[in-house]
PDB file of C-alpha atoms in Angstrom:
ATOM      1  CA  VAL A   1      -0.038   0.065   0.125  1.00  0.00           C
ATOM      2  CA  GLY A   2       2.983   2.084   0.629  1.00  0.00           C
ATOM      3  CA  LEU A   3       3.771   2.151  -3.192  1.00  0.00           C
ATOM      4  CA  GLY A   4       0.465   3.436  -4.016  1.00  0.00           C
ATOM      5  CA  ARG A   5      -1.129   0.376  -5.542  1.00  0.00           C
ATOM      6  CA  TYR A   6      -4.335   0.517  -3.921  1.00  0.00           C
ATOM      7  CA  ASP A   7      -6.210  -1.690  -6.181  1.00  0.00           C
ATOM      8  CA  GLU A   8      -3.737  -4.409  -6.032  1.00  0.00           C
ATOM      9  CA  ALA A   9      -3.739  -4.069  -2.412  1.00  0.00           C
ATOM     10  CA  VAL A  10      -7.454  -4.643  -2.003  1.00  0.00           C
ATOM     11  CA  THR A  11      -7.438  -7.750  -4.288  1.00  0.00           C
ATOM     12  CA  SER A  12      -4.582  -9.076  -1.995  1.00  0.00           C
ATOM     13  CA  TYR A  13      -6.620  -8.289   1.289  1.00  0.00           C
ATOM     14  CA  ASP A  14      -9.652 -10.058  -0.221  1.00  0.00           C
ATOM     15  CA  LYS A  15      -7.477 -12.917  -1.123  1.00  0.00           C
ATOM     16  CA  ALA A  16      -6.335 -13.140   2.381  1.00  0.00           C
ATOM     17  CA  LEU A  17      -9.900 -12.490   3.869  1.00  0.00           C
ATOM     18  CA  GLN A  18     -10.885 -15.762   1.846  1.00  0.00           C
ATOM     19  CA  LEU A  19      -8.528 -17.706   3.997  1.00  0.00           C
ATOM     20  CA  ASN A  20      -9.137 -15.886   7.109  1.00  0.00           C
ATOM     21  CA  PRO A  21     -12.363 -14.142   7.209  1.00  0.00           C
ATOM     22  CA  ASP A  22     -11.851 -12.873  10.790  1.00  0.00           C
ATOM     23  CA  GLY A  23      -8.895 -11.139  10.213  1.00  0.00           C
ATOM     24  CA  CYS A  24      -9.571  -7.824  11.903  1.00  0.00           C
ATOM     25  CA  ARG A  25      -6.109  -6.198  10.666  1.00  0.00           C
ATOM     26  CA  VAL A  26      -6.625  -7.220   7.118  1.00  0.00           C
ATOM     27  CA  LEU A  27      -9.989  -5.880   7.077  1.00  0.00           C
ATOM     28  CA  SER A  28      -8.768  -2.567   8.620  1.00  0.00           C
ATOM     29  CA  ASN A  29      -5.990  -2.383   6.250  1.00  0.00           C
ATOM     30  CA  ARG A  30      -8.380  -3.316   3.359  1.00  0.00           C
ATOM     31  CA  GLY A  31     -10.509  -0.206   4.633  1.00  0.00           C
ATOM     32  CA  ASN A  32      -7.380   1.986   4.494  1.00  0.00           C
ATOM     33  CA  ALA A  33      -6.958   0.973   0.574  1.00  0.00           C
ATOM     34  CA  LEU A  34     -10.386   1.442  -0.289  1.00  0.00           C
ATOM     35  CA  GLY A  35     -10.441   4.924   1.244  1.00  0.00           C
ATOM     36  CA  LYS A  36      -7.386   5.838  -0.813  1.00  0.00           C
ATOM     37  CA  LEU A  37      -9.164   4.990  -3.676  1.00  0.00           C
ATOM     38  CA  SER A  38     -12.319   7.267  -2.792  1.00  0.00           C
ATOM     39  CA  ARG A  39     -14.491   3.989  -2.221  1.00  0.00           C
ATOM     40  CA  TYR A  40     -15.466   5.473   0.907  1.00  0.00           C
ATOM     41  CA  GLU A  41     -18.778   3.174   1.697  1.00  0.00           C
ATOM     42  CA  GLU A  42     -16.752   0.070   0.919  1.00  0.00           C
ATOM     43  CA  ALA A  43     -13.929   1.389   3.199  1.00  0.00           C
ATOM     44  CA  THR A  44     -16.391   2.198   6.326  1.00  0.00           C
ATOM     45  CA  ARG A  45     -18.032  -1.259   5.991  1.00  0.00           C
ATOM     46  CA  SER A  46     -14.400  -3.026   5.960  1.00  0.00           C
ATOM     47  CA  HIS A  47     -13.635  -0.878   9.148  1.00  0.00           C
ATOM     48  CA  ASP A  48     -17.049  -1.939  10.599  1.00  0.00           C
ATOM     49  CA  LYS A  49     -16.407  -5.553  10.102  1.00  0.00           C
ATOM     50  CA  ALA A  50     -13.014  -5.087  11.907  1.00  0.00           C
ATOM     51  CA  LEU A  51     -14.744  -3.548  14.924  1.00  0.00           C
ATOM     52  CA  GLN A  52     -17.352  -6.370  14.948  1.00  0.00           C
ATOM     53  CA  LEU A  53     -14.432  -8.852  15.379  1.00  0.00           C
ATOM     54  CA  ASN A  54     -12.576  -6.552  17.813  1.00  0.00           C
ATOM     55  CA  PRO A  55     -14.498  -3.534  19.217  1.00  0.00           C
ATOM     56  CA  ASP A  56     -11.434  -2.161  20.845  1.00  0.00           C
ATOM     57  CA  ASP A  57      -9.182  -2.154  17.840  1.00  0.00           C
ATOM     58  CA  LEU A  58      -7.889   1.331  18.000  1.00  0.00           C
ATOM     59  CA  GLY A  59      -6.533   1.412  14.284  1.00  0.00           C
ATOM     60  CA  SER A  60     -10.062   0.729  12.855  1.00  0.00           C
ATOM     61  CA  TYR A  61     -11.723   3.669  14.723  1.00  0.00           C
ATOM     62  CA  TYR A  62      -8.727   5.954  13.799  1.00  0.00           C
ATOM     63  CA  ASN A  63      -9.043   5.057  10.206  1.00  0.00           C
ATOM     64  CA  LYS A  64     -12.718   5.011  10.064  1.00  0.00           C
ATOM     65  CA  ALA A  65     -12.345   8.607  11.455  1.00  0.00           C
ATOM     66  CA  CYS A  66     -10.099   9.184   8.333  1.00  0.00           C
ATOM     67  CA  VAL A  67     -12.379   8.006   5.862  1.00  0.00           C
ATOM     68  CA  TYR A  68     -15.312  10.340   7.219  1.00  0.00           C
ATOM     69  CA  ALA A  69     -12.805  13.222   7.298  1.00  0.00           C
ATOM     70  CA  LEU A  70     -11.869  12.651   3.863  1.00  0.00           C
ATOM     71  CA  GLN A  71     -15.480  13.020   3.010  1.00  0.00           C
ATOM     72  CA  ASP A  72     -15.524  16.497   5.055  1.00  0.00           C
ATOM     73  CA  ASN A  73     -18.097  14.628   7.398  1.00  0.00           C
ATOM     74  CA  LEU A  74     -17.130  15.903  10.931  1.00  0.00           C
ATOM     75  CA  GLU A  75     -20.210  14.694  12.488  1.00  0.00           C
ATOM     76  CA  LEU A  76     -19.148  11.085  11.916  1.00  0.00           C
ATOM     77  CA  THR A  77     -15.428  11.646  12.292  1.00  0.00           C
ATOM     78  CA  LEU A  78     -15.894  13.011  15.728  1.00  0.00           C
ATOM     79  CA  PRO A  79     -17.258   9.900  17.699  1.00  0.00           C
ATOM     80  CA  ASN A  80     -14.921   7.699  15.798  1.00  0.00           C
ATOM     81  CA  LEU A  81     -12.005   9.808  16.863  1.00  0.00           C
ATOM     82  CA  GLN A  82     -13.198  10.138  20.287  1.00  0.00           C
ATOM     83  CA  GLN A  83     -13.461   6.429  20.559  1.00  0.00           C
ATOM     84  CA  ALA A  84      -9.908   6.057  19.248  1.00  0.00           C
ATOM     85  CA  ILE A  85      -8.627   8.587  21.686  1.00  0.00           C
ATOM     86  CA  ALA A  86     -10.658   6.831  24.469  1.00  0.00           C
ATOM     87  CA  ILE A  87      -8.431   3.649  23.725  1.00  0.00           C
ATOM     88  CA  ALA A  88      -5.140   5.155  23.594  1.00  0.00           C
ATOM     89  CA  PRO A  89      -4.908   8.925  24.439  1.00  0.00           C
ATOM     90  CA  GLU A  90      -1.183   8.799  24.223  1.00  0.00           C
ATOM     91  CA  ASN A  91      -1.312   8.646  20.405  1.00  0.00           C
ATOM     92  CA  ILE A  92      -3.210  12.111  19.893  1.00  0.00           C
ATOM     93  CA  ALA A  93       0.088  13.902  18.985  1.00  0.00           C
ATOM     94  CA  LYS A  94       1.288  11.363  16.683  1.00  0.00           C
ATOM     95  CA  TRP A  95      -1.968  11.548  14.767  1.00  0.00           C
ATOM     96  CA  GLN A  96      -2.141  14.901  14.412  1.00  0.00           C
ATOM     97  CA  ARG A  97       1.306  14.962  12.654  1.00  0.00           C
ATOM     98  CA  GLN A  98       0.184  11.876  10.367  1.00  0.00           C
ATOM     99  CA  THR A  99      -3.465  12.833   9.243  1.00  0.00           C
ATOM    100  CA  GLN A 100      -5.260  15.088   7.298  1.00  0.00           C
ATOM    101  CA  ILE A 101      -7.821  15.279  10.385  1.00  0.00           C
ATOM    102  CA  SER A 102      -7.001  18.713  12.401  1.00  0.00           C
ATOM    103  CA  ILE A 103      -8.182  17.798  15.991  1.00  0.00           C
ATOM    104  CA  SER A 104      -8.666  21.531  16.568  1.00  0.00           C
ATOM    105  CA  SER A 105     -10.861  21.796  13.719  1.00  0.00           C
ATOM    106  CA  VAL A 106     -12.999  18.682  14.868  1.00  0.00           C
ATOM    107  CA  ALA A 107     -12.973  20.234  18.322  1.00  0.00           C
ATOM    108  CA  ILE A 108     -14.212  23.492  17.280  1.00  0.00           C
ATOM    109  CA  HIS A 109     -16.853  21.983  15.320  1.00  0.00           C
ATOM    110  CA  ALA A 110     -18.029  20.084  18.019  1.00  0.00           C
ATOM    111  CA  PHE A 111     -17.996  22.963  20.545  1.00  0.00           C
ATOM    112  CA  ARG A 112     -20.255  25.130  18.299  1.00  0.00           C
ATOM    113  CA  ASN A 113     -22.698  22.415  17.913  1.00  0.00           C
TER     114      ASN A 113
END
């Protein structure tokens, strides 16, 4: 996925899921690749399946928040980001540097509503 070959990555993840349909990390990575392809609904479903398998999967909440942020949907970004923060609050600074999500703009939006 780091090489930008997201279609190939999705195909590989689909093959891996045929062998192990309960692969939480594979489902989350698949969701990331689908998000990069702007296939947001599929990405969200993939993250949701990962969270069904592991409701405490930090990465799936964070990545699902990123998918919603890419769609400028702060109302759905915020609860997923809050859940990720609740699981691992020590990651906030790292996430701010690594993502397009601006924690401050999400917080301001939540404060205004």
